[in-house]
Short mmCIF file of C-alpha atoms and ligand atoms in Angstrom, two decimals:
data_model
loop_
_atom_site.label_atom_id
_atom_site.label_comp_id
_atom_site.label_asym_id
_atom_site.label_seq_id
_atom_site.Cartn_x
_atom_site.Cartn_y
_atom_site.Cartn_z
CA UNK A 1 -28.00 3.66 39.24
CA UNK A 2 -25.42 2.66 37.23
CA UNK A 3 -22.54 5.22 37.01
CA UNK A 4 -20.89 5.44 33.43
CA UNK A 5 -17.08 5.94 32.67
CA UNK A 6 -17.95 9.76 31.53
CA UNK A 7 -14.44 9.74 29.94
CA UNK A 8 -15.96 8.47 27.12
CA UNK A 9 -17.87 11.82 26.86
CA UNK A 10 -13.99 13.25 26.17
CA UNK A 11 -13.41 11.14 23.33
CA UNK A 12 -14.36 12.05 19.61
CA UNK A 13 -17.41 10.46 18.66
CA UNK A 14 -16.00 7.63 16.40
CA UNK A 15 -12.17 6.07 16.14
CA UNK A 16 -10.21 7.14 13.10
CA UNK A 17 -10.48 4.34 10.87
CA UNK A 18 -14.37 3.66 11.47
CA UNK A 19 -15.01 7.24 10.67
CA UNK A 20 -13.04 6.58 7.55
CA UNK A 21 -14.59 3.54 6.60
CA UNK A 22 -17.94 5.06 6.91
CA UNK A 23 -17.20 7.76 4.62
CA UNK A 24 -16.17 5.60 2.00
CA UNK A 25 -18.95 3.38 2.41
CA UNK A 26 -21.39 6.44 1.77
CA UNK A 27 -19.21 6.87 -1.22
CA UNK A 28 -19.69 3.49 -2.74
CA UNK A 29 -22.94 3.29 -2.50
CA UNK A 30 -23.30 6.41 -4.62
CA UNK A 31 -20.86 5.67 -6.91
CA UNK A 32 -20.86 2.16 -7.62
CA UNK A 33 -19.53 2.99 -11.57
CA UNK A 34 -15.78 4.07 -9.38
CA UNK A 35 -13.22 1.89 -8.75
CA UNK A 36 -12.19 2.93 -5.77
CA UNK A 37 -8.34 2.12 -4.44
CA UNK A 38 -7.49 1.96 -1.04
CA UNK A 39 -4.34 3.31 0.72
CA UNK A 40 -6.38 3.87 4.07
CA UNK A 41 -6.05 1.56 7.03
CA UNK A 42 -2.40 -0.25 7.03
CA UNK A 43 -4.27 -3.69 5.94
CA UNK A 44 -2.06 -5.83 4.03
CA UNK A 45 -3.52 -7.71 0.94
CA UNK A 46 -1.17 -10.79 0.41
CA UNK A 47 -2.11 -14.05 1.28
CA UNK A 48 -0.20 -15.39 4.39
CA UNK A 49 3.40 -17.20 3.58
CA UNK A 50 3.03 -20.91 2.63
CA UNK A 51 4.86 -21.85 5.62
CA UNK A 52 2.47 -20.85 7.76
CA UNK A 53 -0.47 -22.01 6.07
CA UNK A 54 1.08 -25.54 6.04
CA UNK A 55 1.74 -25.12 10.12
CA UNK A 56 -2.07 -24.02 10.72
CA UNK A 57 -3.20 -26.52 8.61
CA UNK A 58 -1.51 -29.02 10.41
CA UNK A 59 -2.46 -27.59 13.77
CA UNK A 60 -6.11 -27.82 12.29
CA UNK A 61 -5.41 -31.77 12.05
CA UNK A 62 -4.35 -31.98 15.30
CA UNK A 63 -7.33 -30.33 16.94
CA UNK A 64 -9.48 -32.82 15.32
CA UNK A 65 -7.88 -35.89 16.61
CA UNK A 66 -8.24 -37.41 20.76
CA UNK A 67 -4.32 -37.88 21.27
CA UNK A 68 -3.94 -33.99 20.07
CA UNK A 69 -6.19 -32.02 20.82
CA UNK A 70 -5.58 -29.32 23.11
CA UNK A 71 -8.44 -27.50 25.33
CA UNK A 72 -7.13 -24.09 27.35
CA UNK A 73 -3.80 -23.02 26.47
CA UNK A 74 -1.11 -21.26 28.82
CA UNK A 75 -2.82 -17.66 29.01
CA UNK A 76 0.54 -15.80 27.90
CA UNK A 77 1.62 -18.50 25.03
CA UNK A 78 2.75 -21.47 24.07
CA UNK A 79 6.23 -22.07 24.58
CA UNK A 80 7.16 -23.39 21.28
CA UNK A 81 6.25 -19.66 20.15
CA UNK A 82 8.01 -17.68 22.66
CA UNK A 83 11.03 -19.92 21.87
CA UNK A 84 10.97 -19.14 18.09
CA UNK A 85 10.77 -15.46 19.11
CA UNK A 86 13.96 -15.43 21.91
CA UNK A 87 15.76 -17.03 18.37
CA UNK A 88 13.89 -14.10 16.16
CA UNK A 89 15.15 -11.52 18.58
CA UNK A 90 18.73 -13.01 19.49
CA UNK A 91 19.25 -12.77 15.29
CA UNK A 92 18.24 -8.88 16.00
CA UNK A 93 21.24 -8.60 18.55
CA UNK A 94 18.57 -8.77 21.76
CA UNK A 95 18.50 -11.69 24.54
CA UNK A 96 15.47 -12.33 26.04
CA UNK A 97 13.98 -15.41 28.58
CA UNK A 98 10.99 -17.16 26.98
CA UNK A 99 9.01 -15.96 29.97
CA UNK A 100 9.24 -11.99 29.34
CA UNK A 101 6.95 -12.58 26.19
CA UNK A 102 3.49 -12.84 26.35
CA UNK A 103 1.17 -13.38 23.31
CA UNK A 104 -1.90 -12.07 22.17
CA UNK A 105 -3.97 -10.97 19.94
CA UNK A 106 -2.52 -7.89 18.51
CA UNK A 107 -0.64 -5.19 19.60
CA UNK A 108 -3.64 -2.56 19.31
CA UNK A 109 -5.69 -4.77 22.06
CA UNK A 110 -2.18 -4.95 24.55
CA UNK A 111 -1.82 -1.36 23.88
CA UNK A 112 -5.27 -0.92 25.63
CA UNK A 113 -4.64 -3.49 28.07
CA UNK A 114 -1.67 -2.65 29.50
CA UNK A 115 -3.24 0.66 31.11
CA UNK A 116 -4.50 -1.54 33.53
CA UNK A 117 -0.92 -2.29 35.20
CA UNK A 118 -1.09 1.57 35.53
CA UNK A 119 -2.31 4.00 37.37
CA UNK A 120 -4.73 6.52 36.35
CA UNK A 121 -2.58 8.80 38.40
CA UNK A 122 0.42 8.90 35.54
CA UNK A 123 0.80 11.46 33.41
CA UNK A 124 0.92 10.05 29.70
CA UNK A 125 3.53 11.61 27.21
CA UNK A 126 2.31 10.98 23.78
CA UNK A 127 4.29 12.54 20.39
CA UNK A 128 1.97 14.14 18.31
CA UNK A 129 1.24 13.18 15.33
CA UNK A 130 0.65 9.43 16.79
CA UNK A 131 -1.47 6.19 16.32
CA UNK A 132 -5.12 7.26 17.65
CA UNK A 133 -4.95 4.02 19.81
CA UNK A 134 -2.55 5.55 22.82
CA UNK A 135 -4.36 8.73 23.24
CA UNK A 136 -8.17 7.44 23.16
CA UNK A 137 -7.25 4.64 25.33
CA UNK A 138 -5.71 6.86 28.01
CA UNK A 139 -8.72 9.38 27.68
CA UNK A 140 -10.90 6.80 28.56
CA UNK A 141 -9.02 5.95 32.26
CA UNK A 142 -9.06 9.93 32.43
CA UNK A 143 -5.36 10.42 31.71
CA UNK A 144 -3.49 13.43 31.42
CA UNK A 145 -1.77 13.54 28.11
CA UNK A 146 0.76 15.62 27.24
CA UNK A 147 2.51 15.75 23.63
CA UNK A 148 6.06 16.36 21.91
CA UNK A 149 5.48 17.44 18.97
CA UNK A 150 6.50 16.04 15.34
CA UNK A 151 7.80 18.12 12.83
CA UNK A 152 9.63 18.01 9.56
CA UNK A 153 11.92 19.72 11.30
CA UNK A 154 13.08 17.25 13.73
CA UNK A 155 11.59 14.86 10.62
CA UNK A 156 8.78 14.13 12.68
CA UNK A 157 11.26 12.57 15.34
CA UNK A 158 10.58 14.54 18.22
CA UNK A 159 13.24 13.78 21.29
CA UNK A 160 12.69 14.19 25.33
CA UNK A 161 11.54 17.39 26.48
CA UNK A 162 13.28 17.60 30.35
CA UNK A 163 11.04 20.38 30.93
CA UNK A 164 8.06 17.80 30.76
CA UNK A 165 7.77 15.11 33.48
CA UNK A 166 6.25 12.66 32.14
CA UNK A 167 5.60 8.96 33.66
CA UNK A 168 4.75 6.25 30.97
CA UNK A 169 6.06 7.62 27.35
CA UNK A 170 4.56 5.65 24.17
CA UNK A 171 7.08 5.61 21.30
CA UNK A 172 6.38 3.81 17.83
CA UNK A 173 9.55 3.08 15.58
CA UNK A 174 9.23 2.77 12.39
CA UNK A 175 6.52 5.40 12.90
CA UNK A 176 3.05 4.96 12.82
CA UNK A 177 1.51 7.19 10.73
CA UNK A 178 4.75 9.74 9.28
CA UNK A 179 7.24 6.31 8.91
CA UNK A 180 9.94 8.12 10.16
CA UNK A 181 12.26 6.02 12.16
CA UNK A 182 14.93 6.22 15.29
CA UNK A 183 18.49 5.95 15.13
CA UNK A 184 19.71 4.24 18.16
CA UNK A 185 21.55 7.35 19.74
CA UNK A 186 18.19 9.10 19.64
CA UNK A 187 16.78 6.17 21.16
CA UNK A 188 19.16 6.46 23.80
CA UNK A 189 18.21 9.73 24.78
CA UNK A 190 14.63 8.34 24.99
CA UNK A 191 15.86 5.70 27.57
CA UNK A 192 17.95 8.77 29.49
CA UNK A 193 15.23 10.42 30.12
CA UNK A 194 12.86 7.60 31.33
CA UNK A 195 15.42 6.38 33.53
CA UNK A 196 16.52 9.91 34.89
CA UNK A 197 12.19 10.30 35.40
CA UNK A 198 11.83 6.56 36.61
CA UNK A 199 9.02 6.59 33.27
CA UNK A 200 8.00 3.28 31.52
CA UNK A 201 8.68 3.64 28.26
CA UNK A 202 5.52 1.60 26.40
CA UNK A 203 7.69 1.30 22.43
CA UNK A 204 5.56 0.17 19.94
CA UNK A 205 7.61 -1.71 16.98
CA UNK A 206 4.65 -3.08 15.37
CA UNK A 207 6.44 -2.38 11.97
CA UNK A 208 10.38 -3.41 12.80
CA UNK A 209 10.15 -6.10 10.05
CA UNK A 210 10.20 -3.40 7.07
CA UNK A 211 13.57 -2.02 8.76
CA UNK A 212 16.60 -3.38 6.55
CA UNK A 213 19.17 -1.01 7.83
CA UNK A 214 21.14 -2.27 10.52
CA UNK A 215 21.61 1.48 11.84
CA UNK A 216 18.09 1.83 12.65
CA UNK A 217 16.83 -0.32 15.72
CA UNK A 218 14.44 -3.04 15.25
CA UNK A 219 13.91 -3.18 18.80
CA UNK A 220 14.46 -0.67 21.46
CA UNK A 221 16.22 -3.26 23.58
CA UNK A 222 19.45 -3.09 21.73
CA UNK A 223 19.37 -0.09 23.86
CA UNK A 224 21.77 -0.35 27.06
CA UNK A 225 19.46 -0.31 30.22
CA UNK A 226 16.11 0.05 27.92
CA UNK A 227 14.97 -3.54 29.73
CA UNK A 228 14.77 -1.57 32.94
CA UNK A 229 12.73 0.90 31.54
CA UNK A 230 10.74 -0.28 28.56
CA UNK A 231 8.07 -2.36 27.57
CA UNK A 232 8.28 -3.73 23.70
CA UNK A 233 4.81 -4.59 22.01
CA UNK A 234 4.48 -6.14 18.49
CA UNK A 235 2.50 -7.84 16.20
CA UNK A 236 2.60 -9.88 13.31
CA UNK A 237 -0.16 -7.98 11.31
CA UNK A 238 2.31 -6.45 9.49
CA UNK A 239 5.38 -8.65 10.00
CA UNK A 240 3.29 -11.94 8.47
CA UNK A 241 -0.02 -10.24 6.96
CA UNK A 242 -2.04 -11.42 10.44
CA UNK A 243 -4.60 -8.36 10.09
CA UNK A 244 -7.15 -10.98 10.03
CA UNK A 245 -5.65 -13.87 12.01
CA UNK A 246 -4.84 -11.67 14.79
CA UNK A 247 -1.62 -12.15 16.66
CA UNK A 248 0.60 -10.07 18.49
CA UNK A 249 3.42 -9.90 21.32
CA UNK A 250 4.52 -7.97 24.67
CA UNK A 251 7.90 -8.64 26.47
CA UNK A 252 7.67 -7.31 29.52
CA UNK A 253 11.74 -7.68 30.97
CA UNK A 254 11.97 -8.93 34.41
CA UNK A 255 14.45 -6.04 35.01
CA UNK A 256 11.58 -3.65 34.84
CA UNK A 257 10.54 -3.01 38.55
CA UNK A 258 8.66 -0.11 40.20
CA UNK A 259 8.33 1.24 43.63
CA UNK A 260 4.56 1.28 45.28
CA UNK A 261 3.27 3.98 47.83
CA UNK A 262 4.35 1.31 50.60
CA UNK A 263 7.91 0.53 49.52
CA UNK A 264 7.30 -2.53 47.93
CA UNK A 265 8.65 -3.28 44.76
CA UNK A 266 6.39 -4.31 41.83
CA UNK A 267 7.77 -6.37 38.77
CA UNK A 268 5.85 -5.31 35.85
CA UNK A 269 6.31 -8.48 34.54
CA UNK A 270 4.52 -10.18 37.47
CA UNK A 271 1.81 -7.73 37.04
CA UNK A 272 1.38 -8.46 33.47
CA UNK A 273 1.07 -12.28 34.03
CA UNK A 274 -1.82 -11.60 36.82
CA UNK A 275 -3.25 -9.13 34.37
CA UNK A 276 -3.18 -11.62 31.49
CA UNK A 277 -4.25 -14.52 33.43
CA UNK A 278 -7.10 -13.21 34.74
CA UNK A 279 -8.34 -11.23 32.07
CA UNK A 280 -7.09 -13.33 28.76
CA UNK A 281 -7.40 -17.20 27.90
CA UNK A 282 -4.65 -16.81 25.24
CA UNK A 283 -4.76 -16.50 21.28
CA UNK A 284 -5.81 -20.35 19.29
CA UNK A 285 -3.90 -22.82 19.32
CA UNK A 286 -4.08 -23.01 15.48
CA UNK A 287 -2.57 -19.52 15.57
CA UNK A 288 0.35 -19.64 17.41
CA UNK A 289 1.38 -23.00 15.55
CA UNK A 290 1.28 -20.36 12.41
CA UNK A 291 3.20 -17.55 14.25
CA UNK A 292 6.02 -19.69 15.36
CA UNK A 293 6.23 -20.61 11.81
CA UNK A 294 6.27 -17.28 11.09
CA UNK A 295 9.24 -17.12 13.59
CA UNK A 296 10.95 -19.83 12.01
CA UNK A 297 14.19 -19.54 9.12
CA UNK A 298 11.73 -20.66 6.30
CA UNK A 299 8.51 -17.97 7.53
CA UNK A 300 11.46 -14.83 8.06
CA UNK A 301 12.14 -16.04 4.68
CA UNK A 302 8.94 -16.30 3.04
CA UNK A 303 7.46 -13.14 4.88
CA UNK A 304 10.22 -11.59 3.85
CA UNK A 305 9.40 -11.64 0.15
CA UNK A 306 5.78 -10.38 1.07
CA UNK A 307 7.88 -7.17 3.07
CA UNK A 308 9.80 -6.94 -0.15
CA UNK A 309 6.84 -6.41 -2.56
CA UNK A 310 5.25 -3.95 -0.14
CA UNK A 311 8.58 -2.08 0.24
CA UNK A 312 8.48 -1.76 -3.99
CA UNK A 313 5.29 -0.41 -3.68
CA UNK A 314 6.41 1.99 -1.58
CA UNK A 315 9.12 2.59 -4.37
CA UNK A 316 6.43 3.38 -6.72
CA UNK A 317 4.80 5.97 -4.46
CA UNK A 318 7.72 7.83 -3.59
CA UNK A 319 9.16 7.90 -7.18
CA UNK A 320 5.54 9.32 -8.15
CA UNK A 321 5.60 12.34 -5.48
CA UNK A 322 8.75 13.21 -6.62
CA UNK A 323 8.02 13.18 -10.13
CA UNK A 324 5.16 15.65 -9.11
CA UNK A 325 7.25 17.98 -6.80
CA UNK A 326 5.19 16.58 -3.35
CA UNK A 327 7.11 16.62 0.10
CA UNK A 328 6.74 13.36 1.82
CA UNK A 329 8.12 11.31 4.68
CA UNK A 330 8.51 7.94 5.52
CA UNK A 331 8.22 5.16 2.71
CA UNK A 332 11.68 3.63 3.80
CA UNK A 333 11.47 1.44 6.86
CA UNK A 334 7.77 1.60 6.37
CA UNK A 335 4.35 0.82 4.56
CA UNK A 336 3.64 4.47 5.49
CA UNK A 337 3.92 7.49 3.40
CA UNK A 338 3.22 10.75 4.96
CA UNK A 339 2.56 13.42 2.19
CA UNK A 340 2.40 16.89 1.98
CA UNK A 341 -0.93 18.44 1.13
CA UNK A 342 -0.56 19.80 -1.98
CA UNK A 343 -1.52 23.95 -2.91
CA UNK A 344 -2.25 24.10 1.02
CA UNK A 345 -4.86 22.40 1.30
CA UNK A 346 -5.58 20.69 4.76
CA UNK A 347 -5.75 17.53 5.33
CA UNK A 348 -9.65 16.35 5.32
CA UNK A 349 -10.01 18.73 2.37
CA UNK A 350 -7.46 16.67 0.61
CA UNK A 351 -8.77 13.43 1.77
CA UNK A 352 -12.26 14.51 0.47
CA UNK A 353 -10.38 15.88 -3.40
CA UNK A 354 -8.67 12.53 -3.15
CA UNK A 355 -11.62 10.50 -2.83
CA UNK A 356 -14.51 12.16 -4.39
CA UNK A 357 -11.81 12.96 -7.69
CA UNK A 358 -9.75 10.32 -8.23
CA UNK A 359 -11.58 7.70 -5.80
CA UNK A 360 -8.16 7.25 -3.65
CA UNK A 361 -8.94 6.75 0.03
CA UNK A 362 -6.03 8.15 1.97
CA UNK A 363 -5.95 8.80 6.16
CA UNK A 364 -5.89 12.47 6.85
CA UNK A 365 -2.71 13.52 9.02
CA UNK A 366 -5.36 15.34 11.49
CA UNK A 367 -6.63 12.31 12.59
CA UNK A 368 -3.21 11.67 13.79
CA UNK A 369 -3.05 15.00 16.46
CA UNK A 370 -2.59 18.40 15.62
CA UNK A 371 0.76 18.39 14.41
CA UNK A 372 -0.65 16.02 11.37
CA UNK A 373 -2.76 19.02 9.75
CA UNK A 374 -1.81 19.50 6.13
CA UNK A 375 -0.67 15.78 5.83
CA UNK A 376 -1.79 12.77 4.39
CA UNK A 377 -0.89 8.88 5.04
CA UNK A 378 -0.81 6.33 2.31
CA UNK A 379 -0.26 2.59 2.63
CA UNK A 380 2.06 0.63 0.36
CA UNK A 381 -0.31 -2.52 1.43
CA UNK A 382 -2.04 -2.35 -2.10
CA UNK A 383 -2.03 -4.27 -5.07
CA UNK A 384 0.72 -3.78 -7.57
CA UNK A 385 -1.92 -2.83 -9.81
CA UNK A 386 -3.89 -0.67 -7.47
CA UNK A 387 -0.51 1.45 -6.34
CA UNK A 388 0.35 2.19 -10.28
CA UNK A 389 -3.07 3.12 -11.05
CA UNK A 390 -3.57 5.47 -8.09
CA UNK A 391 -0.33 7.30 -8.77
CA UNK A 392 -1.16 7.62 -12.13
CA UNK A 393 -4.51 9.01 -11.20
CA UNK A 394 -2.45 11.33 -8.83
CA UNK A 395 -0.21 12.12 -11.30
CA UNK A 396 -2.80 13.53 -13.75
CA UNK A 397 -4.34 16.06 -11.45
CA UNK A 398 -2.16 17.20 -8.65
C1 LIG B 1 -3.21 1.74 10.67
O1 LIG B 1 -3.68 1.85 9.56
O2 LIG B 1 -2.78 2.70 11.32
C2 LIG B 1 -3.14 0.39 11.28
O3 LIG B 1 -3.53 -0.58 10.40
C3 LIG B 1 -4.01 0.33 12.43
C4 LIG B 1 -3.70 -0.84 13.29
O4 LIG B 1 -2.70 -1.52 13.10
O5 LIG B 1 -4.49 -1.04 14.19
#
């Protein structure tokens, strides 16, 4: 008889965003007259940059042609794209080798993946409210989690705990879902306390490209020390609008080494590559030719711009809340808005009022931990015209 993974009986019985989705499915389908705007899932809406339409389409030419054509590709990336990222990151104040960055296909699959390079034994700090992606994946290895929690009043920052001992600590800067954002000192303190607990710090900085301020970190490497204790991952979903193209990145630093029960030391990097190569046969061709445009002068450029009009929707938003007297957080280095409920209400109540009244789809903070009750996230992916029109909804009834 085959024996399930009855972890899976621990998790809830759908992820976040599919139980979303379905609910505003049902929703459409009985109201088909409503217009219905979506600030849900963080999916952008702008086309890709030109630059790196012109690379794929180039690659596409290339696959089609004997001389060119590639089969297999190295499991962990191309070169040519872990070359335009050691430039990306050296311009961020970070040196890296081409070989501690490995590509894939997202950072929410290498967020799953890398559990593998650890044991089920760890015990998984996690700060509450957080991306639903690190705590279902570690319920289903059978994980012990344990949270710090998020606040507005640490501004949903929450620092090391030394009272917890925790072993592999996920952190996500700009902050997925509340925005909010490290300074480097706290950062620091985050890297203290990893190295004082010999912890792997697993720092997701899926949203770095929205950060224009050079006091806020766009990696957590800038962090003296953080290459012996953390693992970056990253994606371009957000970066270069690759929600649907899928691409992401890991840099595992060679520094980063752990003792096994038998002495021996383990390179996490080594580990990763086994992992990977065994388990992964790399993203398209076609795809990374488009990220390391991305990568390039002209795509930081061009991507740029596309950051730029989602950063004046965010404008939009926040100058709307505060019009109507609504706390928020977030907005700044991020697509994220974290609201306030407003007259109390919690957060699926509000996420109902917003959808069956005005036809807004937000993402309740709840689904986020416990420390998200009485919140709501909105995207600043929309439309111009979509993010006017919903705050001008809101601005009518709340
Ligand atoms: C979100 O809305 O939180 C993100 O789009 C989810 C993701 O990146 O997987």
């Amino acid at each position: 008889m085959a024996i399930m993974n009855e972890n899976y009986c621990n998790l809830k019985e759908s992820y976040l965003f599919s139980q979303i989705a379905a609910k505003v499915s049902t929703y459409v389908k009985e109201n088909p007259d409503k217009k219905v705007i979506r600030m849900g899932i963080g999916d952008v809406t702008l086309p890709l940059a030109p630059v790196v339409v012109a690379a794929m389409e180039k690659a596409v030419q290339e696959m089609g042609v004997k001389e060119t054509f590639r089969g297999y590709g190295p499991e962990q990336g191309y070169d040519f794209v872990h070359t335009a990222l050691v430039k990306y990151y050296a311009n961020h104040g970070v040196t890296l080798e081409t070989s501690e960055i490995f590509i894939s296909d997202g950072a929410k699959s290498d967020c799953g993946n890398i559990t593998d390079i650890f044991s089920d034994d760890n015990i998984i700090l996690v700060p509450d409210p957080v991306y639903p992606v690190y705590v279902d994946t570690n319920i289903m290895r059978g994980r012990k989690i344990v949270y710090v929690k998020g606040s507005p009043e640490n501004n949903f920052l929450p620092m090391p705990d030394y009272t917890i001992k925790a072993d592999v600590i996920y952190l996500c800067s700009p902050n997925n879902p509340t925005g909010a954002a490290y300074t480097k000192p706290q950062l620091e303190e985050w890297v203290a306390y990893a190295l004082k607990n010999d912890a792997v710090i697993l720092y997701d900085a899926a949203y770095e490209a929205f950060v224009t301020n050079s006091d806020i970190p766009r990696s957590i490497y800038v962090v003296e020390d953080a290459k012996k204790c953390a693992i970056e991952l990253c994606s371009l979903s957000k970066t270069a609008g690759f929600t649907g193209t899928r691409c992401g990145y890991t840099v595992v630093p060679h520094q980063l080494k752990r003792k096994a029960g038998n002495g021996t030391m383990m390179e996490l990097n080594k580990m990763w590559l086994r992992r990977q190569t065994t388990k992964f046969n790399g993203v398209p061709y076609i795809i990374q030719r488009g990220a390391e445009a991305a990568f390039s002068e002209q795509g930081v450029k061009e991507c740029g711009e596309i950051l730029e009009f989602y950063r004046e929707n965010a404008r939009i938003m926040m100058a709307t809340l505060d019009k109507i007297g609504i706390k928020y957080f977030g907005g700044i280095y991020s697509p994220y808005i974290w609201m306030q409920c407003p007259n109390g209400m919690g957060s699926w109540e509000f996420f109902d009022y917003l959808l069956e009244k005005l036809a807004i789809v937000g993402t309740p903070g709840a689904g986020f931990g416990d420390m998200g009750e009485g919140y709501l996230r909105l995207t600043a992916f929309g439309s111009r015209e979509g993010t006017i029109e919903a705050m001008e909804r809101m601005e009518k009834s709340l």
